[in-house]
Amino acid sequence: DIQMTQSPSSLSASVGDRVTITCRASQGIRNDLGWYQQKPGKAPKRLIYAASILQSGVPSRFSGSGSGTEFTLTISSLQPEDFATYYCLQHNGFPHTFGQGTKLEIK
Amino acid sequence: EVQLVESGGGLVQPGGSLRLSCAASGFTLSGYWMHWVRQPPGKGLVWVARINSDGTTITYANSVKGRFTISRDNANNRLYLQMNSLRAEDTAVYYCAGGLSTSSGVWGQGTLVTVSS
């Protein structure tokens, strides 16, 4: 199985901050990775697909990069609505696997 | 509006069975590989199973293999998950999702399955 190691597991930041979340794959997955945002009691919402393509309707402050084994999600200027939990998902191999999640909290 | 709506969750005793359904609206399910993903209470997301567009290729997570069956009815725009021999550790919110690798990925709102005596 492909392991996805996501870091950090939690992050405290302020409105306006720039934050970066990282996912490392245990083997190369090309760009077969998506980033998801989840708020309490809600379904995950995809922000990025194919590692770096912004999902339609998602604000441009979100960006993704990487290929192979290392990937990052960057939020350029945090907004109050961005405080949530973020997950990466690799769909290169089966089973598909998620990162452990990053809980982004208000400082 | 493109939408997936799950149903069929509820409380079931250990060893029991449950069938989840996922209805698509606003798009044709037959064009998508479909997946089930679950989330135990307070924990992260876990991929469960997938089925290709015509139902000929199916893959399961080891934790559910031999107990769960994913299927689809493209004529009626529906996806299913038959869950047998349920265990306490199967307690979770179950999401259906499609197009994970495409630009038009879509997720349902989830249905809660609780396995308890």
mmCIF file of N, CA and C in Angstrom, chain B residues 4-106:
data_model
loop_
_atom_site.group_PDB
_atom_site.id
_atom_site.type_symbol
_atom_site.label_atom_id
_atom_site.label_comp_id
_atom_site.label_asym_id
_atom_site.label_seq_id
_atom_site.Cartn_x
_atom_site.Cartn_y
_atom_site.Cartn_z
ATOM 1 N N LEU B 4 -24.814 14.058 -5.257
ATOM 2 C CA LEU B 4 -24.908 12.671 -4.829
ATOM 3 C C LEU B 4 -25.579 12.663 -3.466
ATOM 4 N N VAL B 5 -26.552 11.771 -3.286
ATOM 5 C CA VAL B 5 -27.268 11.695 -2.018
ATOM 6 C C VAL B 5 -27.264 10.262 -1.526
ATOM 7 N N GLU B 6 -26.634 10.038 -0.362
ATOM 8 C CA GLU B 6 -26.587 8.712 0.235
ATOM 9 C C GLU B 6 -27.805 8.479 1.115
ATOM 10 N N SER B 7 -28.173 7.219 1.268
ATOM 11 C CA SER B 7 -29.247 6.827 2.171
ATOM 12 C C SER B 7 -28.992 5.400 2.623
ATOM 13 N N GLY B 8 -29.742 4.970 3.641
ATOM 14 C CA GLY B 8 -29.663 3.592 4.079
ATOM 15 C C GLY B 8 -28.880 3.372 5.366
ATOM 16 N N GLY B 9 -28.275 4.417 5.896
ATOM 17 C CA GLY B 9 -27.532 4.263 7.139
ATOM 18 C C GLY B 9 -28.470 4.074 8.327
ATOM 19 N N GLY B 10 -27.888 3.718 9.466
ATOM 20 C CA GLY B 10 -28.691 3.525 10.655
ATOM 21 C C GLY B 10 -27.961 2.684 11.679
ATOM 22 N N LEU B 11 -28.708 2.247 12.687
ATOM 23 C CA LEU B 11 -28.159 1.430 13.770
ATOM 24 C C LEU B 11 -28.366 -0.048 13.448
ATOM 25 N N VAL B 12 -27.310 -0.830 13.565
ATOM 26 C CA VAL B 12 -27.397 -2.258 13.288
ATOM 27 C C VAL B 12 -26.557 -2.995 14.323
ATOM 28 N N GLN B 13 -26.964 -4.193 14.663
ATOM 29 C CA GLN B 13 -26.221 -4.992 15.638
ATOM 30 C C GLN B 13 -24.991 -5.622 15.004
ATOM 31 N N PRO B 14 -23.975 -5.902 15.812
ATOM 32 C CA PRO B 14 -22.811 -6.615 15.286
ATOM 33 C C PRO B 14 -23.241 -7.913 14.615
ATOM 34 N N GLY B 15 -22.641 -8.180 13.454
ATOM 35 C CA GLY B 15 -22.999 -9.352 12.669
ATOM 36 C C GLY B 15 -24.122 -9.103 11.692
ATOM 37 N N GLY B 16 -24.764 -7.970 11.786
ATOM 38 C CA GLY B 16 -25.891 -7.653 10.919
ATOM 39 C C GLY B 16 -25.475 -7.121 9.565
ATOM 40 N N SER B 17 -26.483 -6.752 8.780
ATOM 41 C CA SER B 17 -26.263 -6.275 7.412
ATOM 42 C C SER B 17 -26.988 -4.953 7.199
ATOM 43 N N LEU B 18 -26.482 -4.220 6.222
ATOM 44 C CA LEU B 18 -27.075 -2.942 5.847
ATOM 45 C C LEU B 18 -26.730 -2.691 4.392
ATOM 46 N N ARG B 19 -27.631 -2.041 3.661
ATOM 47 C CA ARG B 19 -27.352 -1.686 2.275
ATOM 48 C C ARG B 19 -27.448 -0.174 2.119
ATOM 49 N N LEU B 20 -26.340 0.420 1.725
ATOM 50 C CA LEU B 20 -26.313 1.850 1.455
ATOM 51 C C LEU B 20 -26.604 2.100 -0.021
ATOM 52 N N SER B 21 -27.255 3.222 -0.276
ATOM 53 C CA SER B 21 -27.560 3.622 -1.639
ATOM 54 C C SER B 21 -27.044 5.040 -1.863
ATOM 55 N N CYS B 22 -26.649 5.325 -3.079
ATOM 56 C CA CYS B 22 -26.173 6.662 -3.442
ATOM 57 C C CYS B 22 -26.837 7.028 -4.765
ATOM 58 N N ALA B 23 -27.667 8.059 -4.730
ATOM 59 C CA ALA B 23 -28.404 8.488 -5.920
ATOM 60 C C ALA B 23 -27.755 9.719 -6.524
ATOM 61 N N ALA B 24 -27.530 9.662 -7.835
ATOM 62 C CA ALA B 24 -26.929 10.796 -8.542
ATOM 63 C C ALA B 24 -28.013 11.619 -9.220
ATOM 64 N N SER B 25 -27.827 12.935 -9.188
ATOM 65 C CA SER B 25 -28.716 13.820 -9.937
ATOM 66 C C SER B 25 -27.898 14.927 -10.577
ATOM 67 N N GLY B 26 -28.362 15.409 -11.708
ATOM 68 C CA GLY B 26 -27.659 16.485 -12.397
ATOM 69 C C GLY B 26 -26.521 16.010 -13.274
ATOM 70 N N PHE B 27 -26.254 14.707 -13.272
ATOM 71 C CA PHE B 27 -25.215 14.161 -14.137
ATOM 72 C C PHE B 27 -25.465 12.667 -14.293
ATOM 73 N N THR B 28 -24.762 12.063 -15.248
ATOM 74 C CA THR B 28 -24.935 10.643 -15.524
ATOM 75 C C THR B 28 -23.839 9.846 -14.840
ATOM 76 N N LEU B 29 -24.261 8.997 -13.929
ATOM 77 C CA LEU B 29 -23.311 8.215 -13.124
ATOM 78 C C LEU B 29 -22.440 7.306 -13.980
ATOM 79 N N SER B 30 -22.957 6.873 -15.108
ATOM 80 C CA SER B 30 -22.271 5.857 -15.910
ATOM 81 C C SER B 30 -20.925 6.324 -16.441
ATOM 82 N N GLY B 31 -20.689 7.619 -16.440
ATOM 83 C CA GLY B 31 -19.423 8.139 -16.943
ATOM 84 C C GLY B 31 -18.309 8.143 -15.923
ATOM 85 N N TYR B 32 -18.583 7.699 -14.708
ATOM 86 C CA TYR B 32 -17.620 7.855 -13.615
ATOM 87 C C TYR B 32 -17.266 6.536 -12.938
ATOM 88 N N TRP B 33 -15.992 6.407 -12.578
ATOM 89 C CA TRP B 33 -15.623 5.435 -11.558
ATOM 90 C C TRP B 33 -16.186 5.974 -10.243
ATOM 91 N N MET B 34 -16.755 5.098 -9.447
ATOM 92 C CA MET B 34 -17.372 5.519 -8.199
ATOM 93 C C MET B 34 -16.695 4.827 -7.016
ATOM 94 N N HIS B 35 -16.740 5.515 -5.881
ATOM 95 C CA HIS B 35 -16.039 5.055 -4.685
ATOM 96 C C HIS B 35 -16.931 5.203 -3.463
ATOM 97 N N TRP B 36 -16.627 4.405 -2.454
ATOM 98 C CA TRP B 36 -17.136 4.629 -1.104
ATOM 99 C C TRP B 36 -15.949 4.958 -0.209
ATOM 100 N N VAL B 37 -16.137 5.961 0.622
ATOM 101 C CA VAL B 37 -15.134 6.418 1.589
ATOM 102 C C VAL B 37 -15.848 6.513 2.930
ATOM 103 N N ARG B 38 -15.155 6.158 4.016
ATOM 104 C CA ARG B 38 -15.802 6.262 5.317
ATOM 105 C C ARG B 38 -14.952 7.056 6.288
ATOM 106 N N GLN B 39 -15.604 7.520 7.346
ATOM 107 C CA GLN B 39 -14.927 8.326 8.362
ATOM 108 C C GLN B 39 -15.472 7.944 9.733
ATOM 109 N N PRO B 40 -14.688 7.157 10.495
ATOM 110 C CA PRO B 40 -15.111 6.837 11.871
ATOM 111 C C PRO B 40 -15.246 8.117 12.684
ATOM 112 N N PRO B 41 -16.072 8.097 13.710
ATOM 113 C CA PRO B 41 -16.298 9.306 14.511
ATOM 114 C C PRO B 41 -14.992 9.893 15.046
ATOM 115 N N GLY B 42 -14.770 11.163 14.765
ATOM 116 C CA GLY B 42 -13.595 11.857 15.275
ATOM 117 C C GLY B 42 -12.281 11.469 14.610
ATOM 118 N N LYS B 43 -12.341 10.685 13.532
ATOM 119 C CA LYS B 43 -11.110 10.221 12.886
ATOM 120 C C LYS B 43 -11.040 10.687 11.434
ATOM 121 N N GLY B 44 -10.014 10.221 10.743
ATOM 122 C CA GLY B 44 -9.774 10.651 9.369
ATOM 123 C C GLY B 44 -10.545 9.851 8.346
ATOM 124 N N LEU B 45 -10.329 10.219 7.089
ATOM 125 C CA LEU B 45 -11.013 9.588 5.969
ATOM 126 C C LEU B 45 -10.310 8.299 5.559
ATOM 127 N N VAL B 46 -11.113 7.294 5.206
ATOM 128 C CA VAL B 46 -10.582 5.991 4.798
ATOM 129 C C VAL B 46 -11.297 5.536 3.533
ATOM 130 N N TRP B 47 -10.534 5.218 2.512
ATOM 131 C CA TRP B 47 -11.122 4.701 1.281
ATOM 132 C C TRP B 47 -11.584 3.264 1.487
ATOM 133 N N VAL B 48 -12.754 2.916 0.949
ATOM 134 C CA VAL B 48 -13.357 1.605 1.195
ATOM 135 C C VAL B 48 -13.396 0.727 -0.059
ATOM 136 N N ALA B 49 -13.900 1.283 -1.167
ATOM 137 C CA ALA B 49 -14.096 0.447 -2.358
ATOM 138 C C ALA B 49 -14.297 1.327 -3.572
ATOM 139 N N ARG B 50 -14.092 0.740 -4.772
ATOM 140 C CA ARG B 50 -14.346 1.448 -6.017
ATOM 141 C C ARG B 50 -14.884 0.475 -7.039
ATOM 142 N N ILE B 51 -15.595 1.048 -7.996
ATOM 143 C CA ILE B 51 -16.152 0.282 -9.103
ATOM 144 C C ILE B 51 -15.993 1.110 -10.367
ATOM 145 N N ASN B 52 -15.585 0.480 -11.443
ATOM 146 C CA ASN B 52 -15.371 1.239 -12.670
ATOM 147 C C ASN B 52 -16.706 1.538 -13.357
ATOM 148 N N SER B 53 -16.636 2.214 -14.489
ATOM 149 C CA SER B 53 -17.833 2.770 -15.114
ATOM 150 C C SER B 53 -18.895 1.726 -15.432
ATOM 151 N N ASP B 54 -18.462 0.553 -15.913
ATOM 152 C CA ASP B 54 -19.451 -0.460 -16.308
ATOM 153 C C ASP B 54 -19.582 -1.591 -15.291
ATOM 154 N N GLY B 55 -18.932 -1.454 -14.156
ATOM 155 C CA GLY B 55 -19.087 -2.430 -13.088
ATOM 156 C C GLY B 55 -18.261 -3.689 -13.236
ATOM 157 N N THR B 56 -17.337 -3.699 -14.181
ATOM 158 C CA THR B 56 -16.568 -4.924 -14.430
ATOM 159 C C THR B 56 -15.284 -5.007 -13.607
ATOM 160 N N THR B 57 -14.854 -3.896 -13.024
ATOM 161 C CA THR B 57 -13.632 -3.888 -12.216
ATOM 162 C C THR B 57 -13.939 -3.294 -10.850
ATOM 163 N N ILE B 58 -13.655 -4.082 -9.823
ATOM 164 C CA ILE B 58 -13.994 -3.697 -8.451
ATOM 165 C C ILE B 58 -12.776 -3.942 -7.568
ATOM 166 N N THR B 59 -12.543 -3.022 -6.642
ATOM 167 C CA THR B 59 -11.438 -3.156 -5.698
ATOM 168 C C THR B 59 -11.928 -2.764 -4.316
ATOM 169 N N TYR B 60 -11.445 -3.486 -3.297
ATOM 170 C CA TYR B 60 -11.842 -3.222 -1.917
ATOM 171 C C TYR B 60 -10.620 -2.982 -1.034
ATOM 172 N N ALA B 61 -10.829 -2.242 0.040
ATOM 173 C CA ALA B 61 -9.837 -2.181 1.106
ATOM 174 C C ALA B 61 -9.809 -3.539 1.799
ATOM 175 N N ASN B 62 -8.642 -3.930 2.297
ATOM 176 C CA ASN B 62 -8.517 -5.238 2.963
ATOM 177 C C ASN B 62 -9.477 -5.363 4.140
ATOM 178 N N SER B 63 -9.748 -4.260 4.807
ATOM 179 C CA SER B 63 -10.573 -4.299 6.017
ATOM 180 C C SER B 63 -12.031 -4.685 5.742
ATOM 181 N N VAL B 64 -12.479 -4.584 4.492
ATOM 182 C CA VAL B 64 -13.878 -4.887 4.174
ATOM 183 C C VAL B 64 -14.012 -6.023 3.153
ATOM 184 N N LYS B 65 -12.895 -6.473 2.615
ATOM 185 C CA LYS B 65 -12.931 -7.502 1.571
ATOM 186 C C LYS B 65 -13.609 -8.763 2.102
ATOM 187 N N GLY B 66 -14.529 -9.290 1.314
ATOM 188 C CA GLY B 66 -15.253 -10.493 1.706
ATOM 189 C C GLY B 66 -16.505 -10.215 2.519
ATOM 190 N N ARG B 67 -16.672 -8.976 2.987
ATOM 191 C CA ARG B 67 -17.858 -8.613 3.778
ATOM 192 C C ARG B 67 -18.718 -7.580 3.063
ATOM 193 N N PHE B 68 -18.088 -6.667 2.326
ATOM 194 C CA PHE B 68 -18.800 -5.587 1.637
ATOM 195 C C PHE B 68 -18.817 -5.869 0.132
ATOM 196 N N THR B 69 -19.889 -5.421 -0.514
ATOM 197 C CA THR B 69 -20.001 -5.546 -1.969
ATOM 198 C C THR B 69 -20.462 -4.220 -2.556
ATOM 199 N N ILE B 70 -19.658 -3.669 -3.450
ATOM 200 C CA ILE B 70 -20.035 -2.445 -4.159
ATOM 201 C C ILE B 70 -20.672 -2.843 -5.486
ATOM 202 N N SER B 71 -21.711 -2.128 -5.867
ATOM 203 C CA SER B 71 -22.363 -2.389 -7.148
ATOM 204 C C SER B 71 -22.984 -1.095 -7.660
ATOM 205 N N ARG B 72 -23.403 -1.114 -8.902
ATOM 206 C CA ARG B 72 -24.007 0.081 -9.479
ATOM 207 C C ARG B 72 -25.133 -0.285 -10.433
ATOM 208 N N ASP B 73 -26.070 0.632 -10.611
ATOM 209 C CA ASP B 73 -27.181 0.489 -11.547
ATOM 210 C C ASP B 73 -27.179 1.748 -12.392
ATOM 211 N N ASN B 74 -26.467 1.700 -13.481
ATOM 212 C CA ASN B 74 -26.331 2.897 -14.304
ATOM 213 C C ASN B 74 -27.661 3.336 -14.908
ATOM 214 N N ALA B 75 -28.539 2.409 -15.173
ATOM 215 C CA ALA B 75 -29.834 2.760 -15.757
ATOM 216 C C ALA B 75 -30.642 3.653 -14.820
ATOM 217 N N ASN B 76 -30.453 3.424 -13.506
ATOM 218 C CA ASN B 76 -31.173 4.207 -12.511
ATOM 219 C C ASN B 76 -30.286 5.209 -11.778
ATOM 220 N N ASN B 77 -29.069 5.382 -12.281
ATOM 221 C CA ASN B 77 -28.158 6.402 -11.743
ATOM 222 C C ASN B 77 -27.870 6.204 -10.258
ATOM 223 N N ARG B 78 -27.623 4.928 -9.851
ATOM 224 C CA ARG B 78 -27.412 4.632 -8.441
ATOM 225 C C ARG B 78 -26.181 3.769 -8.207
ATOM 226 N N LEU B 79 -25.593 3.983 -7.036
ATOM 227 C CA LEU B 79 -24.464 3.206 -6.542
ATOM 228 C C LEU B 79 -24.901 2.574 -5.229
ATOM 229 N N TYR B 80 -24.366 1.381 -4.938
ATOM 230 C CA TYR B 80 -24.754 0.677 -3.719
ATOM 231 C C TYR B 80 -23.529 0.167 -2.972
ATOM 232 N N LEU B 81 -23.731 -0.055 -1.657
ATOM 233 C CA LEU B 81 -22.749 -0.759 -0.853
ATOM 234 C C LEU B 81 -23.508 -1.709 0.069
ATOM 235 N N GLN B 82 -23.390 -3.002 -0.223
ATOM 236 C CA GLN B 82 -23.974 -4.020 0.647
ATOM 237 C C GLN B 82 -22.946 -4.375 1.701
ATOM 238 N N MET B 83 -23.324 -4.217 2.968
ATOM 239 C CA MET B 83 -22.398 -4.439 4.073
ATOM 240 C C MET B 83 -22.931 -5.593 4.934
ATOM 241 N N ASN B 84 -22.164 -6.681 4.977
ATOM 242 C CA ASN B 84 -22.526 -7.850 5.772
ATOM 243 C C ASN B 84 -21.526 -8.068 6.896
ATOM 244 N N SER B 85 -21.908 -8.905 7.859
ATOM 245 C CA SER B 85 -21.018 -9.249 8.979
ATOM 246 C C SER B 85 -20.422 -7.994 9.607
ATOM 247 N N LEU B 86 -21.273 -7.027 9.890
ATOM 248 C CA LEU B 86 -20.793 -5.731 10.379
ATOM 249 C C LEU B 86 -20.184 -5.850 11.768
ATOM 250 N N ARG B 87 -19.158 -5.032 11.984
ATOM 251 C CA ARG B 87 -18.401 -5.001 13.237
ATOM 252 C C ARG B 87 -18.463 -3.593 13.822
ATOM 253 N N ALA B 88 -18.151 -3.491 15.089
ATOM 254 C CA ALA B 88 -18.148 -2.170 15.742
ATOM 255 C C ALA B 88 -17.227 -1.199 15.008
ATOM 256 N N GLU B 89 -16.112 -1.700 14.503
ATOM 257 C CA GLU B 89 -15.143 -0.830 13.832
ATOM 258 C C GLU B 89 -15.608 -0.360 12.454
ATOM 259 N N ASP B 90 -16.752 -0.832 11.993
ATOM 260 C CA ASP B 90 -17.330 -0.324 10.743
ATOM 261 C C ASP B 90 -18.182 0.917 10.992
ATOM 262 N N THR B 91 -18.372 1.276 12.257
ATOM 263 C CA THR B 91 -19.125 2.486 12.592
ATOM 264 C C THR B 91 -18.436 3.702 11.989
ATOM 265 N N ALA B 92 -19.171 4.454 11.188
ATOM 266 C CA ALA B 92 -18.575 5.586 10.470
ATOM 267 C C ALA B 92 -19.657 6.316 9.690
ATOM 268 N N VAL B 93 -19.305 7.509 9.229
ATOM 269 C CA VAL B 93 -20.075 8.166 8.182
ATOM 270 C C VAL B 93 -19.546 7.640 6.854
ATOM 271 N N TYR B 94 -20.431 7.194 5.993
ATOM 272 C CA TYR B 94 -20.061 6.651 4.691
ATOM 273 C C TYR B 94 -20.423 7.662 3.599
ATOM 274 N N TYR B 95 -19.418 7.980 2.780
ATOM 275 C CA TYR B 95 -19.602 8.900 1.671
ATOM 276 C C TYR B 95 -19.458 8.155 0.345
ATOM 277 N N CYS B 96 -20.307 8.467 -0.623
ATOM 278 C CA CYS B 96 -20.036 8.045 -1.994
ATOM 279 C C CYS B 96 -19.359 9.211 -2.704
ATOM 280 N N ALA B 97 -18.499 8.881 -3.638
ATOM 281 C CA ALA B 97 -17.746 9.910 -4.351
ATOM 282 C C ALA B 97 -17.449 9.415 -5.757
ATOM 283 N N GLY B 98 -17.410 10.342 -6.694
ATOM 284 C CA GLY B 98 -17.122 9.987 -8.074
ATOM 285 C C GLY B 98 -16.145 10.936 -8.709
ATOM 286 N N GLY B 99 -15.475 10.442 -9.740
ATOM 287 C CA GLY B 99 -14.574 11.299 -10.492
ATOM 288 C C GLY B 99 -13.411 11.810 -9.686
ATOM 289 N N LEU B 100 -12.848 10.978 -8.829
ATOM 290 C CA LEU B 100 -11.762 11.436 -7.950
ATOM 291 C C LEU B 100 -10.559 11.932 -8.745
ATOM 292 N N SER B 101 -10.350 11.415 -9.924
ATOM 293 C CA SER B 101 -9.184 11.798 -10.712
ATOM 294 C C SER B 101 -9.520 12.748 -11.854
ATOM 295 N N THR B 102 -10.741 13.247 -11.878
ATOM 296 C CA THR B 102 -11.160 14.131 -12.969
ATOM 297 C C THR B 102 -11.458 15.527 -12.446
ATOM 298 N N SER B 103 -11.721 16.444 -13.363
ATOM 299 C CA SER B 103 -12.021 17.816 -12.975
ATOM 300 C C SER B 103 -13.394 17.943 -12.325
ATOM 301 N N SER B 104 -14.235 16.938 -12.493
ATOM 302 C CA SER B 104 -15.622 17.051 -12.021
ATOM 303 C C SER B 104 -15.906 16.134 -10.839
ATOM 304 N N GLY B 105 -14.961 15.997 -9.952
ATOM 305 C CA GLY B 105 -15.159 15.180 -8.766
ATOM 306 C C GLY B 105 -16.339 15.653 -7.944
ATOM 307 N N VAL B 106 -17.103 14.691 -7.425
ATOM 308 C CA VAL B 106 -18.287 15.027 -6.629
ATOM 309 C C VAL B 106 -18.408 14.058 -5.468
#
